[in-house]
PDB file of C-alpha atoms in Angstrom:
ATOM      1  CA  GLN T   7      44.263 -95.158  18.859  1.00 44.00           C
ATOM      2  CA  ARG T   8      41.834 -97.877  17.802  1.00 40.00           C
ATOM      3  CA  ARG T   9      38.425 -98.102  19.355  1.00 42.00           C
ATOM      4  CA  ALA T  10      36.347-101.158  20.047  1.00 40.00           C
ATOM      5  CA  PRO T  11      33.124-101.294  18.054  1.00 42.00           C
ATOM      6  CA  SER T  12      30.214 -99.719  19.881  1.00 41.00           C
ATOM      7  CA  ALA T  13      27.564-102.063  21.201  1.00 40.00           C
ATOM      8  CA  ALA T  14      25.016 -99.678  19.704  1.00 44.00           C
ATOM      9  CA  ALA T  15      26.526 -99.863  16.217  1.00 44.00           C
ATOM     10  CA  PRO T  16      23.949-101.070  13.688  1.00 46.00           C
ATOM     11  CA  SER T  17      24.395-104.492  12.175  1.00 48.00           C
ATOM     12  CA  ARG T  18      23.452-105.338   8.578  1.00 51.00           C
ATOM     13  CA  SER T  19      23.206-109.054   9.382  1.00 55.00           C
ATOM     14  CA  GLY T  20      19.474-109.575   9.715  1.00 53.00           C
ATOM     15  CA  ASN T  21      18.863-106.705  12.125  1.00 52.00           C
ATOM     16  CA  SER T  22      16.088-104.579  10.673  1.00 51.00           C
ATOM     17  CA  ALA T  23      16.903-101.801  13.161  1.00 67.00           C
ATOM     18  CA  GLY T  24      20.210-101.138  11.408  1.00 81.00           C
ATOM     19  CA  LYS T  25      19.834 -98.725   8.523  1.00 89.00           C
ATOM     20  CA  LEU T  26      22.480 -97.738   5.997  1.00 94.00           C
ATOM     21  CA  ALA T  27      22.626 -94.053   5.113  1.00 93.00           C
ATOM     22  CA  LEU T  28      24.526 -92.578   2.191  1.00 93.00           C
ATOM     23  CA  THR T  29      25.584 -88.977   2.747  1.00 94.00           C
ATOM     24  CA  MET T  30      26.870 -86.665   0.040  1.00 95.00           C
ATOM     25  CA  GLU T  31      28.404 -83.347   0.968  1.00 94.00           C
ATOM     26  CA  GLY T  32      28.094 -80.130  -0.950  1.00 95.00           C
ATOM     27  CA  GLY T  33      30.626 -78.315  -3.042  1.00 94.00           C
ATOM     28  CA  GLY T  34      28.872 -77.543  -6.313  1.00 92.00           C
ATOM     29  CA  PHE T  35      30.670 -78.721  -9.443  1.00 90.00           C
ATOM     30  CA  LYS T  36      33.497 -80.249  -7.396  1.00 94.00           C
ATOM     31  CA  SER T  37      31.095 -82.400  -5.417  1.00 96.00           C
ATOM     32  CA  LEU T  38      29.122 -83.470  -8.487  1.00 95.00           C
ATOM     33  CA  THR T  39      32.262 -84.477 -10.367  1.00 95.00           C
ATOM     34  CA  ALA T  40      33.813 -86.196  -7.348  1.00 96.00           C
ATOM     35  CA  PHE T  41      30.710 -88.322  -6.727  1.00 97.00           C
ATOM     36  CA  ALA T  42      30.398 -89.136 -10.439  1.00 96.00           C
ATOM     37  CA  GLY T  43      34.019 -90.318 -10.523  1.00 96.00           C
ATOM     38  CA  LEU T  44      33.648 -92.220  -7.259  1.00 95.00           C
ATOM     39  CA  THR T  45      30.513 -93.982  -8.482  1.00 95.00           C
ATOM     40  CA  ALA T  46      32.147 -94.918 -11.801  1.00 94.00           C
ATOM     41  CA  GLY T  47      35.179 -96.222  -9.904  1.00 92.00           C
ATOM     42  CA  LEU T  48      33.039 -98.252  -7.506  1.00 91.00           C
ATOM     43  CA  LEU T  49      31.162 -99.813 -10.410  1.00 90.00           C
ATOM     44  CA  LEU T  50      34.462-100.629 -12.072  1.00 87.00           C
ATOM     45  CA  SER T  51      35.758-102.217  -8.871  1.00 85.00           C
ATOM     46  CA  VAL T  52      32.841-104.648  -8.827  1.00 78.00           C
ATOM     47  CA  GLU T  53      33.535-105.631 -12.430  1.00 65.00           C
ATOM     48  CA  TYR T  54      30.813-103.727 -14.224  1.00 56.00           C
ATOM     49  CA  PRO T  55      29.241-104.545 -16.649  1.00 59.00           C
ATOM     50  CA  LYS T  56      29.625-108.254 -15.915  1.00 64.00           C
ATOM     51  CA  SER T  57      27.928-108.320 -12.538  1.00 61.00           C
ATOM     52  CA  ALA T  58      27.149-104.844 -11.266  1.00 65.00           C
ATOM     53  CA  SER T  59      24.705-102.057 -11.935  1.00 83.00           C
ATOM     54  CA  LEU T  60      23.794 -98.836 -10.194  1.00 88.00           C
ATOM     55  CA  THR T  61      20.819-100.624  -8.661  1.00 86.00           C
ATOM     56  CA  GLU T  62      23.114-103.358  -7.395  1.00 85.00           C
ATOM     57  CA  LEU T  63      25.681-100.852  -6.118  1.00 88.00           C
ATOM     58  CA  PHE T  64      23.144 -98.936  -4.038  1.00 90.00           C
ATOM     59  CA  LYS T  65      20.782-101.796  -3.139  1.00 87.00           C
ATOM     60  CA  GLY T  66      21.636-101.741   0.571  1.00 90.00           C
ATOM     61  CA  VAL T  67      21.157 -97.999   0.967  1.00 93.00           C
ATOM     62  CA  ASP T  68      18.106 -97.208   3.072  1.00 94.00           C
ATOM     63  CA  MET T  69      18.304 -93.417   3.025  1.00 94.00           C
ATOM     64  CA  ILE T  70      20.220 -90.599   1.365  1.00 94.00           C
ATOM     65  CA  SER T  71      21.146 -87.236   2.814  1.00 95.00           C
ATOM     66  CA  SER T  72      22.825 -84.633   0.647  1.00 96.00           C
ATOM     67  CA  ASN T  73      23.634 -80.968   0.303  1.00 96.00           C
ATOM     68  CA  SER T  74      24.356 -78.666  -2.647  1.00 95.00           C
ATOM     69  CA  GLY T  75      26.485 -80.474  -5.260  1.00 94.00           C
ATOM     70  CA  GLY T  76      25.830 -83.771  -3.478  1.00 96.00           C
ATOM     71  CA  THR T  77      22.110 -83.210  -3.979  1.00 96.00           C
ATOM     72  CA  TRP T  78      22.743 -82.294  -7.602  1.00 94.00           C
ATOM     73  CA  PHE T  79      24.495 -85.642  -8.047  1.00 96.00           C
ATOM     74  CA  ALA T  80      21.945 -87.690  -6.059  1.00 95.00           C
ATOM     75  CA  ALA T  81      18.926 -86.148  -7.801  1.00 96.00           C
ATOM     76  CA  SER T  82      20.520 -86.503 -11.233  1.00 95.00           C
ATOM     77  CA  LEU T  83      21.342 -90.134 -10.581  1.00 93.00           C
ATOM     78  CA  ALA T  84      17.863 -90.855  -9.221  1.00 92.00           C
ATOM     79  CA  TYR T  85      15.795 -89.028 -11.839  1.00 95.00           C
ATOM     80  CA  SER T  86      17.833 -88.669 -15.035  1.00 95.00           C
ATOM     81  CA  GLU T  87      18.284 -91.600 -17.392  1.00 95.00           C
ATOM     82  CA  LYS T  88      20.809 -89.531 -19.339  1.00 96.00           C
ATOM     83  CA  PHE T  89      22.901 -88.991 -16.203  1.00 96.00           C
ATOM     84  CA  GLU T  90      22.788 -92.712 -15.396  1.00 94.00           C
ATOM     85  CA  THR T  91      23.937 -93.498 -18.941  1.00 94.00           C
ATOM     86  CA  VAL T  92      26.808 -91.023 -18.586  1.00 96.00           C
ATOM     87  CA  ILE T  93      27.952 -92.692 -15.334  1.00 95.00           C
ATOM     88  CA  LEU T  94      27.817 -96.119 -16.988  1.00 92.00           C
ATOM     89  CA  ASN T  95      29.752 -94.790 -20.002  1.00 93.00           C
ATOM     90  CA  MET T  96      32.359 -93.350 -17.635  1.00 94.00           C
ATOM     91  CA  THR T  97      32.775 -96.830 -16.175  1.00 91.00           C
ATOM     92  CA  LYS T  98      33.199 -98.419 -19.583  1.00 89.00           C
ATOM     93  CA  ASN T  99      35.814 -95.830 -20.593  1.00 90.00           C
ATOM     94  CA  ILE T 100      37.436 -94.968 -17.263  1.00 90.00           C
ATOM     95  CA  ASN T 101      40.457 -93.260 -18.855  1.00 94.00           C
ATOM     96  CA  GLU T 102      38.103 -90.837 -20.611  1.00 96.00           C
ATOM     97  CA  SER T 103      35.621 -90.518 -17.740  1.00 94.00           C
ATOM     98  CA  ALA T 104      36.379 -86.860 -16.977  1.00 95.00           C
ATOM     99  CA  ASN T 105      35.894 -85.909 -20.635  1.00 96.00           C
ATOM    100  CA  ILE T 106      32.680 -87.927 -20.859  1.00 97.00           C
ATOM    101  CA  LEU T 107      31.188 -86.177 -17.829  1.00 96.00           C
ATOM    102  CA  TYR T 108      32.316 -82.763 -19.036  1.00 95.00           C
ATOM    103  CA  ASP T 109      31.138 -83.168 -22.638  1.00 96.00           C
ATOM    104  CA  GLN T 110      27.768 -84.760 -21.868  1.00 95.00           C
ATOM    105  CA  ILE T 111      26.711 -83.070 -18.617  1.00 94.00           C
ATOM    106  CA  LEU T 112      28.804 -80.096 -17.538  1.00 92.00           C
ATOM    107  CA  LYS T 113      29.506 -78.388 -20.876  1.00 92.00           C
ATOM    108  CA  PRO T 114      25.826 -78.263 -21.938  1.00 91.00           C
ATOM    109  CA  PHE T 115      24.875 -76.970 -18.482  1.00 89.00           C
ATOM    110  CA  ILE T 116      27.546 -74.266 -18.532  1.00 88.00           C
ATOM    111  CA  GLY T 117      26.581 -73.341 -22.101  1.00 85.00           C
ATOM    112  CA  ASN T 118      22.978 -72.806 -21.062  1.00 83.00           C
ATOM    113  CA  LEU T 119      24.119 -70.505 -18.264  1.00 83.00           C
ATOM    114  CA  SER T 120      26.274 -68.338 -20.494  1.00 71.00           C
ATOM    115  CA  GLU T 121      23.873 -67.824 -23.402  1.00 63.00           C
ATOM    116  CA  PRO T 122      22.193 -64.408 -23.251  1.00 66.00           C
ATOM    117  CA  SER T 123      18.455 -64.386 -22.862  1.00 64.00           C
ATOM    118  CA  ASN T 124      16.232 -62.436 -25.265  1.00 66.00           C
ATOM    119  CA  ALA T 125      13.646 -61.940 -22.540  1.00 57.00           C
ATOM    120  CA  THR T 126      13.961 -58.704 -20.598  1.00 57.00           C
ATOM    121  CA  PRO T 127      11.998 -58.381 -17.363  1.00 56.00           C
ATOM    122  CA  ALA T 128       9.598 -55.424 -17.423  1.00 56.00           C
ATOM    123  CA  ALA T 129      11.094 -54.004 -14.222  1.00 51.00           C
ATOM    124  CA  ASN T 130      14.502 -53.873 -15.902  1.00 51.00           C
ATOM    125  CA  ASN T 131      13.636 -51.725 -18.907  1.00 52.00           C
ATOM    126  CA  GLY T 132      16.146 -49.019 -18.117  1.00 53.00           C
ATOM    127  CA  THR T 133      13.816 -46.969 -15.947  1.00 52.00           C
ATOM    128  CA  ASN T 134      14.583 -48.726 -12.678  1.00 50.00           C
ATOM    129  CA  GLY T 135      10.948 -49.682 -12.312  1.00 50.00           C
ATOM    130  CA  THR T 136       9.602 -46.135 -12.681  1.00 51.00           C
ATOM    131  CA  ASN T 137       7.386 -44.718 -15.397  1.00 51.00           C
ATOM    132  CA  GLY T 138       9.648 -41.962 -16.475  1.00 48.00           C
TER     133      GLY T 138
END
């Protein structure tokens, strides 16, 4: 059943009271990769690189709310030039976008997690924190 638009619905046509929020749900790696693919696809749909950029794509967004993997994506996009470059490269090579994201972002991250550390905490020296 279709509903009539609410009279309280915000309007983007000159009404400063109406704010546009972008929300990104959690889900760890799945969320990060989904939002990366979605963003690359949206840029492609507005004919990047001819007329669109990430700034242009998100220019009407007034606030962002995110959780878990959505926050990972939002923070990476906001604060990492490398991540922005990866998203733009995904757009330029959409058929290879999954490989680009994996090779340049996910694989190095996973590799850093799986490498053993040479540092051993003092409390974990085989004595269970005791002196004997």
